[in-house]
mmCIF file of C-alpha atoms and ligand atoms in Angstrom:
data_model
loop_
_atom_site.group_PDB
_atom_site.id
_atom_site.type_symbol
_atom_site.label_atom_id
_atom_site.label_comp_id
_atom_site.label_asym_id
_atom_site.label_seq_id
_atom_site.Cartn_x
_atom_site.Cartn_y
_atom_site.Cartn_z
ATOM 1 C CA UNK A 701 -33.074 94.821 103.101
ATOM 2 C CA UNK A 702 -32.423 98.342 101.620
ATOM 3 C CA UNK A 703 -35.349 99.599 99.545
ATOM 4 C CA UNK A 704 -34.142 99.494 96.033
ATOM 5 C CA UNK A 705 -35.091 101.775 92.323
ATOM 6 C CA UNK A 706 -36.405 100.029 89.285
ATOM 7 C CA UNK A 707 -35.045 100.652 86.405
ATOM 8 C CA UNK A 708 -30.624 99.383 87.319
ATOM 9 C CA UNK A 709 -27.945 101.311 87.536
ATOM 10 C CA UNK A 710 -25.289 99.271 86.500
ATOM 11 C CA UNK A 711 -25.779 96.384 83.281
ATOM 12 C CA UNK A 712 -24.111 93.893 81.724
ATOM 13 C CA UNK A 713 -24.430 92.152 78.257
ATOM 14 C CA UNK A 714 -23.058 89.266 76.792
ATOM 15 C CA UNK A 715 -19.405 90.407 78.425
ATOM 16 C CA UNK A 716 -16.314 88.160 77.542
ATOM 17 C CA UNK A 717 -12.900 88.560 78.838
ATOM 18 C CA UNK A 718 -9.958 86.467 78.064
ATOM 19 C CA UNK A 719 -6.413 86.658 78.503
ATOM 20 C CA UNK A 720 -3.557 85.238 76.312
ATOM 21 C CA UNK A 721 -2.768 82.168 77.764
ATOM 22 C CA UNK A 722 0.847 80.256 77.243
ATOM 23 C CA UNK A 723 1.292 78.417 73.971
ATOM 24 C CA UNK A 724 0.112 77.750 70.562
ATOM 25 C CA UNK A 725 0.642 79.286 67.377
ATOM 26 C CA UNK A 726 -1.002 81.800 64.849
ATOM 27 C CA UNK A 727 -4.637 80.983 64.664
ATOM 28 C CA UNK A 728 -3.856 78.446 67.776
ATOM 29 C CA UNK A 729 -3.047 80.403 70.337
ATOM 30 C CA UNK A 730 -4.242 79.557 73.704
ATOM 31 C CA UNK A 731 -7.201 82.574 75.599
ATOM 32 C CA UNK A 732 -7.802 82.104 79.079
ATOM 33 C CA UNK A 733 -11.781 82.616 79.302
ATOM 34 C CA UNK A 734 -12.051 84.318 81.875
ATOM 35 C CA UNK A 735 -15.800 85.830 81.746
ATOM 36 C CA UNK A 736 -17.962 84.158 79.307
ATOM 37 C CA UNK A 737 -21.464 86.114 77.668
ATOM 38 C CA UNK A 738 -22.278 87.632 81.290
ATOM 39 C CA UNK A 739 -25.182 89.417 80.890
ATOM 40 C CA UNK A 740 -26.254 90.430 84.843
ATOM 41 C CA UNK A 741 -27.629 93.948 86.287
ATOM 42 C CA UNK A 742 -27.218 95.739 90.227
ATOM 43 C CA UNK A 743 -30.317 98.324 91.201
ATOM 44 C CA UNK A 744 -29.665 100.967 92.932
ATOM 45 C CA UNK A 745 -28.898 99.845 96.651
ATOM 46 C CA UNK A 746 -29.544 96.640 95.786
ATOM 47 C CA UNK A 747 -26.326 94.082 97.075
ATOM 48 C CA UNK A 748 -26.080 90.987 94.530
ATOM 49 C CA UNK A 749 -24.180 88.122 95.877
ATOM 50 C CA UNK A 750 -21.550 86.252 93.565
ATOM 51 C CA UNK A 751 -20.622 82.889 93.832
ATOM 52 C CA UNK A 752 -18.466 80.178 92.872
ATOM 53 C CA UNK A 753 -15.235 77.546 93.236
ATOM 54 C CA UNK A 754 -11.772 79.829 92.656
ATOM 55 C CA UNK A 755 -10.693 80.419 89.598
ATOM 56 C CA UNK A 756 -14.962 80.973 88.354
ATOM 57 C CA UNK A 757 -13.690 84.313 87.050
ATOM 58 C CA UNK A 758 -15.403 86.623 90.399
ATOM 59 C CA UNK A 759 -13.387 89.165 90.190
ATOM 60 C CA UNK A 760 -12.132 89.567 86.443
ATOM 61 C CA UNK A 761 -16.444 89.459 86.109
ATOM 62 C CA UNK A 762 -15.660 92.604 89.309
ATOM 63 C CA UNK A 763 -12.841 94.544 87.343
ATOM 64 C CA UNK A 764 -14.401 93.862 84.335
ATOM 65 C CA UNK A 765 -17.329 95.527 85.353
ATOM 66 C CA UNK A 766 -15.484 98.857 86.459
ATOM 67 C CA UNK A 767 -13.232 98.753 83.555
ATOM 68 C CA UNK A 768 -9.788 97.853 85.718
ATOM 69 C CA UNK A 769 -9.641 94.414 83.001
ATOM 70 C CA UNK A 770 -10.671 95.571 79.323
ATOM 71 C CA UNK A 771 -13.472 92.900 77.624
ATOM 72 C CA UNK A 772 -13.044 91.202 74.662
ATOM 73 C CA UNK A 773 -17.100 92.012 73.341
ATOM 74 C CA UNK A 774 -20.261 92.717 75.458
ATOM 75 C CA UNK A 775 -22.052 96.342 76.729
ATOM 76 C CA UNK A 776 -20.974 97.437 80.181
ATOM 77 C CA UNK A 777 -23.628 100.970 80.796
ATOM 78 C CA UNK A 778 -23.426 102.760 84.785
ATOM 79 C CA UNK A 779 -26.659 104.622 84.789
ATOM 80 C CA UNK A 780 -27.613 104.178 81.453
ATOM 81 C CA UNK A 781 -24.627 105.078 79.815
ATOM 82 C CA UNK A 782 -23.213 102.782 77.269
ATOM 83 C CA UNK A 783 -19.136 102.587 79.124
ATOM 84 C CA UNK A 784 -17.623 99.633 76.938
ATOM 85 C CA UNK A 785 -15.915 101.564 74.128
ATOM 86 C CA UNK A 786 -17.908 104.568 74.772
ATOM 87 C CA UNK A 787 -17.102 108.125 75.937
ATOM 88 C CA UNK A 788 -14.209 108.146 78.275
ATOM 89 C CA UNK A 789 -16.682 111.137 80.242
ATOM 90 C CA UNK A 790 -18.800 108.461 80.845
ATOM 91 C CA UNK A 791 -15.098 106.274 82.393
ATOM 92 C CA UNK A 792 -14.198 109.204 84.504
ATOM 93 C CA UNK A 793 -18.094 108.453 85.452
ATOM 94 C CA UNK A 794 -18.189 105.234 86.194
ATOM 95 C CA UNK A 795 -14.530 105.516 87.760
ATOM 96 C CA UNK A 796 -16.380 109.071 90.249
ATOM 97 C CA UNK A 797 -19.243 106.796 91.173
ATOM 98 C CA UNK A 798 -17.989 103.182 91.974
ATOM 99 C CA UNK A 799 -15.228 101.703 94.078
ATOM 100 C CA UNK A 800 -13.160 99.224 95.174
ATOM 101 C CA UNK A 801 -13.015 97.093 98.265
ATOM 102 C CA UNK A 802 -10.832 93.941 98.707
ATOM 103 C CA UNK A 803 -9.472 91.405 100.388
ATOM 104 C CA UNK A 804 -6.207 92.098 101.723
ATOM 105 C CA UNK A 805 -6.775 94.843 103.699
ATOM 106 C CA UNK A 806 -3.074 95.917 103.973
ATOM 107 C CA UNK A 807 -2.479 95.487 100.290
ATOM 108 C CA UNK A 808 -5.021 98.102 99.732
ATOM 109 C CA UNK A 809 -3.323 100.611 101.666
ATOM 110 C CA UNK A 810 0.306 101.993 101.529
ATOM 111 C CA UNK A 811 1.612 101.298 104.163
ATOM 112 C CA UNK A 812 4.042 104.486 104.014
ATOM 113 C CA UNK A 813 1.378 107.069 104.567
ATOM 114 C CA UNK A 814 -1.607 107.524 107.512
ATOM 115 C CA UNK A 815 -4.776 106.589 107.081
ATOM 116 C CA UNK A 816 -5.441 110.176 107.502
ATOM 117 C CA UNK A 817 -3.966 110.587 104.465
ATOM 118 C CA UNK A 818 -4.755 108.182 102.424
ATOM 119 C CA UNK A 819 -8.508 109.026 103.063
ATOM 120 C CA UNK A 820 -7.596 112.945 102.476
ATOM 121 C CA UNK A 821 -6.134 111.816 99.207
ATOM 122 C CA UNK A 822 -8.965 110.503 97.895
ATOM 123 C CA UNK A 823 -10.887 113.139 98.776
ATOM 124 C CA UNK A 824 -8.329 115.695 96.612
ATOM 125 C CA UNK A 825 -8.387 113.824 93.746
ATOM 126 C CA UNK A 826 -11.818 113.134 92.560
ATOM 127 C CA UNK A 827 -12.924 117.314 94.307
ATOM 128 C CA UNK A 828 -15.174 115.964 97.039
ATOM 129 C CA UNK A 829 -14.485 118.103 99.681
ATOM 130 C CA UNK A 830 -12.187 122.381 99.438
ATOM 131 C CA UNK A 831 -9.131 121.889 100.799
ATOM 132 C CA UNK A 832 -9.422 123.156 104.112
ATOM 133 C CA UNK A 833 -12.991 120.832 104.530
ATOM 134 C CA UNK A 834 -10.678 117.755 104.231
ATOM 135 C CA UNK A 835 -9.439 116.644 108.106
ATOM 136 C CA UNK A 836 -12.822 116.617 108.959
ATOM 137 C CA UNK A 837 -14.595 115.227 106.283
ATOM 138 C CA UNK A 838 -11.163 112.104 106.989
ATOM 139 C CA UNK A 839 -12.669 112.491 110.672
ATOM 140 C CA UNK A 840 -16.479 112.138 109.371
ATOM 141 C CA UNK A 841 -15.867 108.757 107.496
ATOM 142 C CA UNK A 842 -13.639 107.298 109.666
ATOM 143 C CA UNK A 843 -16.163 107.879 112.691
ATOM 144 C CA UNK A 844 -18.724 106.321 109.671
ATOM 145 C CA UNK A 845 -16.765 103.082 109.611
ATOM 146 C CA UNK A 846 -16.118 103.344 113.546
ATOM 147 C CA UNK A 847 -12.621 103.913 113.707
ATOM 148 C CA UNK A 848 -11.347 107.294 115.760
ATOM 149 C CA UNK A 849 -11.234 110.283 114.508
ATOM 150 C CA UNK A 850 -7.629 110.033 116.241
ATOM 151 C CA UNK A 851 -6.611 106.537 114.041
ATOM 152 C CA UNK A 852 -5.850 109.142 111.284
ATOM 153 C CA UNK A 853 -2.431 109.036 112.614
ATOM 154 C CA UNK A 854 -2.085 105.860 112.758
ATOM 155 C CA UNK A 855 -0.750 103.056 109.539
ATOM 156 C CA UNK A 856 -2.039 100.082 108.691
ATOM 157 C CA UNK A 857 0.587 98.834 109.526
ATOM 158 C CA UNK A 858 -0.477 99.285 113.568
ATOM 159 C CA UNK A 859 -3.738 98.263 113.200
ATOM 160 C CA UNK A 860 -4.779 95.279 113.249
ATOM 161 C CA UNK A 861 -6.831 93.256 109.919
ATOM 162 C CA UNK A 862 -10.854 94.463 111.410
ATOM 163 C CA UNK A 863 -8.875 97.767 111.014
ATOM 164 C CA UNK A 864 -7.000 98.336 108.576
ATOM 165 C CA UNK A 865 -10.787 96.973 106.681
ATOM 166 C CA UNK A 866 -12.888 99.831 108.151
ATOM 167 C CA UNK A 867 -10.252 102.382 106.591
ATOM 168 C CA UNK A 868 -10.547 100.542 103.519
ATOM 169 C CA UNK A 869 -13.411 100.747 103.636
ATOM 170 C CA UNK A 870 -13.739 105.178 104.425
ATOM 171 C CA UNK A 871 -11.373 105.264 101.431
ATOM 172 C CA UNK A 872 -13.698 103.608 99.718
ATOM 173 C CA UNK A 873 -16.715 105.452 101.310
ATOM 174 C CA UNK A 874 -14.451 108.972 99.577
ATOM 175 C CA UNK A 875 -15.662 109.323 96.710
ATOM 176 C CA UNK A 876 -20.124 109.141 97.880
ATOM 177 C CA UNK A 877 -19.888 106.087 95.540
ATOM 178 C CA UNK A 878 -23.192 104.811 94.481
ATOM 179 C CA UNK A 879 -21.506 101.718 93.655
ATOM 180 C CA UNK A 880 -18.793 99.194 95.332
ATOM 181 C CA UNK A 881 -16.961 95.746 94.502
ATOM 182 C CA UNK A 882 -16.539 94.109 97.450
ATOM 183 C CA UNK A 883 -14.157 90.969 96.481
ATOM 184 C CA UNK A 884 -13.897 88.464 99.363
ATOM 185 C CA UNK A 885 -13.900 91.629 101.307
ATOM 186 C CA UNK A 886 -14.207 89.903 104.369
ATOM 187 C CA UNK A 887 -11.967 86.160 103.517
ATOM 188 C CA UNK A 888 -8.773 87.612 105.159
ATOM 189 C CA UNK A 889 -10.352 88.704 108.629
ATOM 190 C CA UNK A 890 -11.149 86.418 112.319
ATOM 191 C CA UNK A 891 -15.200 85.387 112.146
ATOM 192 C CA UNK A 892 -16.217 87.858 114.329
ATOM 193 C CA UNK A 893 -14.154 90.455 112.441
ATOM 194 C CA UNK A 894 -16.454 89.672 109.557
ATOM 195 C CA UNK A 895 -18.961 89.803 111.263
ATOM 196 C CA UNK A 896 -18.458 93.386 112.723
ATOM 197 C CA UNK A 897 -17.557 94.526 108.874
ATOM 198 C CA UNK A 898 -20.806 93.043 107.478
ATOM 199 C CA UNK A 899 -23.331 94.525 109.656
ATOM 200 C CA UNK A 900 -20.735 98.121 108.751
ATOM 201 C CA UNK A 901 -22.069 97.745 104.675
ATOM 202 C CA UNK A 902 -25.491 96.550 105.736
ATOM 203 C CA UNK A 903 -25.511 100.068 107.742
ATOM 204 C CA UNK A 904 -23.659 101.997 104.944
ATOM 205 C CA UNK A 905 -26.187 100.205 101.910
ATOM 206 C CA UNK A 906 -29.491 102.169 104.882
ATOM 207 C CA UNK A 907 -27.399 104.935 105.427
ATOM 208 C CA UNK A 908 -26.350 105.926 102.016
ATOM 209 C CA UNK A 909 -28.437 103.885 99.348
ATOM 210 C CA UNK A 910 -25.224 102.269 98.325
ATOM 211 C CA UNK A 911 -25.661 99.075 95.564
ATOM 212 C CA UNK A 912 -23.075 96.779 96.063
ATOM 213 C CA UNK A 913 -21.671 93.659 94.205
ATOM 214 C CA UNK A 914 -20.969 91.397 96.695
ATOM 215 C CA UNK A 915 -17.846 88.467 95.912
ATOM 216 C CA UNK A 916 -17.911 86.138 98.069
ATOM 217 C CA UNK A 917 -16.845 82.164 99.095
ATOM 218 C CA UNK A 918 -18.919 81.969 101.360
ATOM 219 C CA UNK A 919 -22.211 81.356 100.996
ATOM 220 C CA UNK A 920 -23.773 81.273 104.279
ATOM 221 C CA UNK A 921 -22.579 84.957 103.883
ATOM 222 C CA UNK A 922 -23.748 85.785 100.762
ATOM 223 C CA UNK A 923 -26.923 84.152 102.179
ATOM 224 C CA UNK A 924 -27.473 87.019 105.149
ATOM 225 C CA UNK A 925 -26.578 90.188 103.123
ATOM 226 C CA UNK A 926 -27.285 89.781 99.494
ATOM 227 C CA UNK A 927 -30.672 90.721 98.294
ATOM 228 C CA UNK A 928 -29.772 88.180 94.829
ATOM 229 C CA UNK A 929 -26.930 86.301 94.301
ATOM 230 C CA UNK A 930 -25.609 85.248 90.784
ATOM 231 C CA UNK A 931 -23.804 82.319 90.913
ATOM 232 C CA UNK A 932 -20.721 81.323 88.590
ATOM 233 C CA UNK A 933 -18.978 78.447 86.782
ATOM 234 C CA UNK A 934 -16.058 78.218 84.604
ATOM 235 C CA UNK A 935 -16.611 82.245 83.256
ATOM 236 C CA UNK A 936 -20.262 81.838 83.484
ATOM 237 C CA UNK A 937 -23.441 82.340 84.923
ATOM 238 C CA UNK A 938 -25.627 79.084 85.703
ATOM 239 C CA UNK A 939 -27.469 80.245 86.990
ATOM 240 C CA UNK A 940 -29.343 84.054 89.628
ATOM 241 C CA UNK A 941 -32.587 84.912 91.199
ATOM 242 C CA UNK A 942 -33.606 86.090 94.509
ATOM 243 C CA UNK A 943 -31.184 85.101 97.695
ATOM 244 C CA UNK A 944 -33.955 83.288 99.028
ATOM 245 C CA UNK A 945 -35.319 81.630 96.082
ATOM 246 C CA UNK A 946 -31.688 80.631 93.765
ATOM 247 C CA UNK A 947 -30.419 79.265 98.182
ATOM 248 C CA UNK A 948 -34.233 78.239 98.791
ATOM 249 C CA UNK A 949 -35.285 76.206 95.528
ATOM 250 C CA UNK A 950 -31.800 75.934 93.519
ATOM 251 C CA UNK A 951 -32.214 75.268 90.003
ATOM 252 C CA UNK A 952 -28.999 74.775 88.776
ATOM 253 C CA UNK A 953 -26.738 70.992 90.020
ATOM 254 C CA UNK A 954 -24.149 72.706 90.917
ATOM 255 C CA UNK A 955 -25.710 75.495 92.371
ATOM 256 C CA UNK A 956 -27.723 72.503 94.267
ATOM 257 C CA UNK A 957 -24.234 70.853 94.491
ATOM 258 C CA UNK A 958 -23.282 74.572 96.563
ATOM 259 C CA UNK A 959 -26.113 75.247 99.260
ATOM 260 C CA UNK A 960 -26.568 71.894 100.271
ATOM 261 C CA UNK A 961 -22.524 72.003 100.860
ATOM 262 C CA UNK A 962 -22.755 75.038 103.610
ATOM 263 C CA UNK A 963 -22.794 74.105 106.933
ATOM 264 C CA UNK A 964 -25.948 75.833 108.674
ATOM 265 C CA UNK A 965 -28.795 75.137 106.505
ATOM 266 C CA UNK A 966 -31.673 73.729 108.227
ATOM 267 C CA UNK A 967 -30.454 69.418 108.671
ATOM 268 C CA UNK A 968 -34.304 68.735 108.712
ATOM 269 C CA UNK A 969 -34.776 70.018 104.708
ATOM 270 C CA UNK A 970 -31.905 67.979 103.284
ATOM 271 C CA UNK A 971 -31.313 69.103 99.504
ATOM 272 C CA UNK A 972 -31.563 66.568 97.068
ATOM 273 C CA UNK A 973 -27.643 67.362 95.433
ATOM 274 C CA UNK A 974 -24.958 65.430 95.165
ATOM 275 C CA UNK A 975 -21.077 66.558 97.070
ATOM 276 C CA UNK A 976 -19.267 68.153 94.251
ATOM 277 C CA UNK A 977 -16.423 65.992 93.570
ATOM 278 C CA UNK A 978 -13.421 66.363 91.122
ATOM 279 C CA UNK A 979 -12.433 69.925 89.973
ATOM 280 C CA UNK A 980 -13.430 72.476 87.328
ATOM 281 C CA UNK A 981 -12.402 71.654 84.031
ATOM 282 C CA UNK A 982 -9.447 74.838 82.991
ATOM 283 C CA UNK A 983 -11.125 78.618 81.352
ATOM 284 C CA UNK A 984 -8.332 77.028 78.441
ATOM 285 C CA UNK A 985 -10.316 74.454 76.915
ATOM 286 C CA UNK A 986 -13.837 74.790 78.011
ATOM 287 C CA UNK A 987 -16.396 71.695 77.937
ATOM 288 C CA UNK A 988 -18.354 71.930 74.318
ATOM 289 C CA UNK A 989 -22.587 71.968 76.212
ATOM 290 C CA UNK A 990 -22.614 72.203 79.436
ATOM 291 C CA UNK A 991 -19.569 73.289 80.601
ATOM 292 C CA UNK A 992 -20.770 71.749 84.477
ATOM 293 C CA UNK A 993 -21.388 67.823 82.718
ATOM 294 C CA UNK A 994 -18.256 66.673 82.639
ATOM 295 C CA UNK A 995 -19.231 66.587 87.779
ATOM 296 C CA UNK A 996 -22.720 66.557 87.247
ATOM 297 C CA UNK A 997 -24.155 63.347 88.193
ATOM 298 C CA UNK A 998 -27.293 64.363 86.335
ATOM 299 C CA UNK A 999 -25.558 64.871 83.162
ATOM 300 C CA UNK A 1000 -26.887 63.533 79.856
ATOM 301 C CA UNK A 1001 -26.238 63.054 76.498
ATOM 302 C CA UNK A 1002 -27.312 66.209 74.989
ATOM 303 C CA UNK A 1003 -25.862 68.290 77.540
ATOM 304 C CA UNK A 1004 -21.979 66.564 76.536
ATOM 305 C CA UNK A 1005 -21.640 68.447 72.611
ATOM 306 C CA UNK A 1006 -23.116 71.600 71.186
ATOM 307 C CA UNK A 1007 -24.280 75.125 72.163
ATOM 308 C CA UNK A 1008 -24.152 75.714 76.373
ATOM 309 C CA UNK A 1009 -28.241 74.305 77.162
ATOM 310 C CA UNK A 1010 -30.694 77.496 76.530
ATOM 311 C CA UNK A 1011 -31.320 79.527 80.517
ATOM 312 C CA UNK A 1012 -35.009 79.372 81.808
ATOM 313 C CA UNK A 1013 -36.576 82.846 83.269
ATOM 314 C CA UNK A 1014 -39.681 82.279 85.984
ATOM 315 C CA UNK A 1015 -39.879 85.726 87.421
ATOM 316 C CA UNK A 1016 -36.195 86.742 88.112
ATOM 317 C CA UNK A 1017 -34.573 83.491 88.493
ATOM 318 C CA UNK A 1018 -33.121 82.549 85.621
ATOM 319 C CA UNK A 1019 -30.692 79.563 85.307
ATOM 320 C CA UNK A 1020 -29.265 77.285 82.376
ATOM 321 C CA UNK A 1021 -29.419 73.629 82.887
ATOM 322 C CA UNK A 1022 -31.318 70.816 80.548
ATOM 323 C CA UNK A 1023 -33.031 69.605 83.835
ATOM 324 C CA UNK A 1024 -36.899 70.595 84.027
ATOM 325 C CA UNK A 1025 -38.185 71.011 87.661
ATOM 326 C CA UNK A 1026 -42.269 70.564 89.141
ATOM 327 C CA UNK A 1027 -43.720 74.095 89.954
ATOM 328 C CA UNK A 1028 -42.138 75.056 93.224
ATOM 329 C CA UNK A 1029 -40.029 72.062 94.277
ATOM 330 C CA UNK A 1030 -36.698 70.797 92.410
ATOM 331 C CA UNK A 1031 -36.714 67.605 90.931
ATOM 332 C CA UNK A 1032 -32.867 66.317 90.807
ATOM 333 C CA UNK A 1033 -33.059 62.785 89.011
ATOM 334 C CA UNK A 1034 -31.895 61.076 92.842
ATOM 335 C CA UNK A 1035 -31.329 57.817 90.984
ATOM 336 C CA UNK A 1036 -27.357 58.496 90.905
ATOM 337 C CA UNK A 1037 -27.057 60.558 87.884
ATOM 338 C CA UNK A 1038 -29.150 57.738 85.156
ATOM 339 C CA UNK A 1039 -31.943 60.643 84.901
ATOM 340 C CA UNK A 1040 -35.200 59.638 83.954
ATOM 341 C CA UNK A 1041 -36.347 61.476 80.829
ATOM 342 C CA UNK A 1042 -39.717 62.055 81.797
ATOM 343 C CA UNK A 1043 -37.486 65.239 83.862
ATOM 344 C CA UNK A 1044 -35.581 66.326 80.640
ATOM 345 C CA UNK A 1045 -36.491 68.198 78.687
HETATM 346 N N1 ATP B 2513 -3.957 88.114 84.430
HETATM 347 C C1 ATP B 2513 -4.484 87.566 84.291
HETATM 348 N N2 ATP B 2513 -3.425 86.606 82.868
HETATM 349 C C2 ATP B 2513 -4.169 85.515 83.120
HETATM 350 N N3 ATP B 2513 -5.635 84.986 83.777
HETATM 351 C C3 ATP B 2513 -5.884 85.458 84.537
HETATM 352 C C4 ATP B 2513 -5.749 86.799 85.168
HETATM 353 N N4 ATP B 2513 -6.004 86.517 85.523
HETATM 354 C C5 ATP B 2513 -7.297 85.384 85.686
HETATM 355 N N5 ATP B 2513 -6.657 85.450 84.800
HETATM 356 C C6 ATP B 2513 -7.931 83.223 85.093
HETATM 357 O O1 ATP B 2513 -8.730 83.724 84.592
HETATM 358 C C7 ATP B 2513 -9.842 82.946 85.739
HETATM 359 C C8 ATP B 2513 -10.640 83.339 86.613
HETATM 360 O O2 ATP B 2513 -9.746 83.858 87.559
HETATM 361 P P1 ATP B 2513 -10.532 85.171 88.557
HETATM 362 O O3 ATP B 2513 -9.045 85.875 89.504
HETATM 363 O O4 ATP B 2513 -11.045 86.606 87.658
HETATM 364 O O5 ATP B 2513 -11.275 83.986 89.634
HETATM 365 P P2 ATP B 2513 -11.759 84.162 91.578
HETATM 366 O O6 ATP B 2513 -13.601 83.122 90.424
HETATM 367 O O7 ATP B 2513 -11.842 85.149 91.222
HETATM 368 O O8 ATP B 2513 -10.765 83.468 91.823
HETATM 369 P P3 ATP B 2513 -11.401 83.534 93.414
HETATM 370 O O9 ATP B 2513 -12.397 83.089 94.274
HETATM 371 O O10 ATP B 2513 -9.926 81.783 93.710
HETATM 372 O O11 ATP B 2513 -10.271 84.878 93.768
HETATM 373 C C9 ATP B 2513 -8.327 81.728 85.934
HETATM 374 O O12 ATP B 2513 -8.291 80.982 85.339
HETATM 375 C C10 ATP B 2513 -7.397 82.598 86.034
HETATM 376 O O13 ATP B 2513 -6.166 81.964 86.360
HETATM 377 S S1 SF4 B 2514 -27.112 70.825 81.323
HETATM 378 FE FE1 SF4 B 2514 -26.782 68.900 82.256
HETATM 379 S S2 SF4 B 2514 -24.866 68.855 82.631
HETATM 380 FE FE2 SF4 B 2514 -25.194 70.660 83.104
HETATM 381 S S3 SF4 B 2514 -26.437 70.698 85.221
HETATM 382 FE FE3 SF4 B 2514 -27.722 70.678 83.878
HETATM 383 S S4 SF4 B 2514 -28.137 68.621 83.691
HETATM 384 FE FE4 SF4 B 2514 -25.592 69.041 84.649
HETATM 385 MG MG1 MG B 2515 -11.376 86.218 93.002
#
């Protein structure tokens, strides 16, 4: 894993993003709570995985962190500078030091431009190298991501999905970012190509000290790649901590259900989680109390009303659930959802 500095490169504090939803009038206007009071931090050189079911708000959070989505409230700081409601120059600095890689490698590149032109455009706009050095830098970037400089003359349609994703990564690297948000960047690729792209990201992280926010559905990949992981449910982060700790000792029943569903989990160490049933509720009408309570086999009366549960912290591991845990062992009540009083606080 990459060596990490201790201060955060990017921090979010109580960040919320809403979208107007159809229907309702005046005060009753309905709102999609896509990101709800999220706090997180990413250190230089660190890879943070962001996981959760479809619609949990991962992409919206990634975009809001890069100021590609306007937050309704809360704060984002990049390199100690307040970006939200901050100076335009700070936002410009954020743009010059961050990049995004998307799921569909074809749609992130202009089909009419060659790969070389696409990368050269970024170098020109961000004035990264003198004009006479642009062609040489394009070759260097293509080589860095495992493409041949000859491929600078190809258009996206002439390349495979994996080659296009490498070209997308080269384009993202052209600005020499300190942070990349990779949104499902391997989900559309064949498994063998996925491995190649993951290895590429890992080597770039080592070589360039890149911080990466790695958004993914695939927990096996996140476990392999990420230093830390944050688990999102209905716009909130319900658990975050070092990957190994979260994957081996999940504290939130939602995380436990996701982890138990990873196919290659050690069969000798079954996790005490029930399979996750049903669908998440709508982010327009988020349940009171713990938003996970309608699906939680361990829900009790106190989970169903009032404010969300308090977030508990043990070292750098935090989770938002009323269940108590004994030391290192995760203590999920295994009585089919009937809670043992001694296990709740
Ligand atoms: N521009 C928008 N207008 C209205 N609602 C939106 C908009 N963008 C996202 N949403 C809603 O916000 C919620 C979070 O969406 P988001 O795309 O961030 O989830 P996600 O976790 O990235 O999902 P997926 O895993 O499917 O990519 C969803 O309910 C989605 O429908
Ligand atoms: S707070 Fe209650 S409903 Fe929410 S995850 Fe914990 S036990 Fe389940
Ligand atoms: Mg998404």
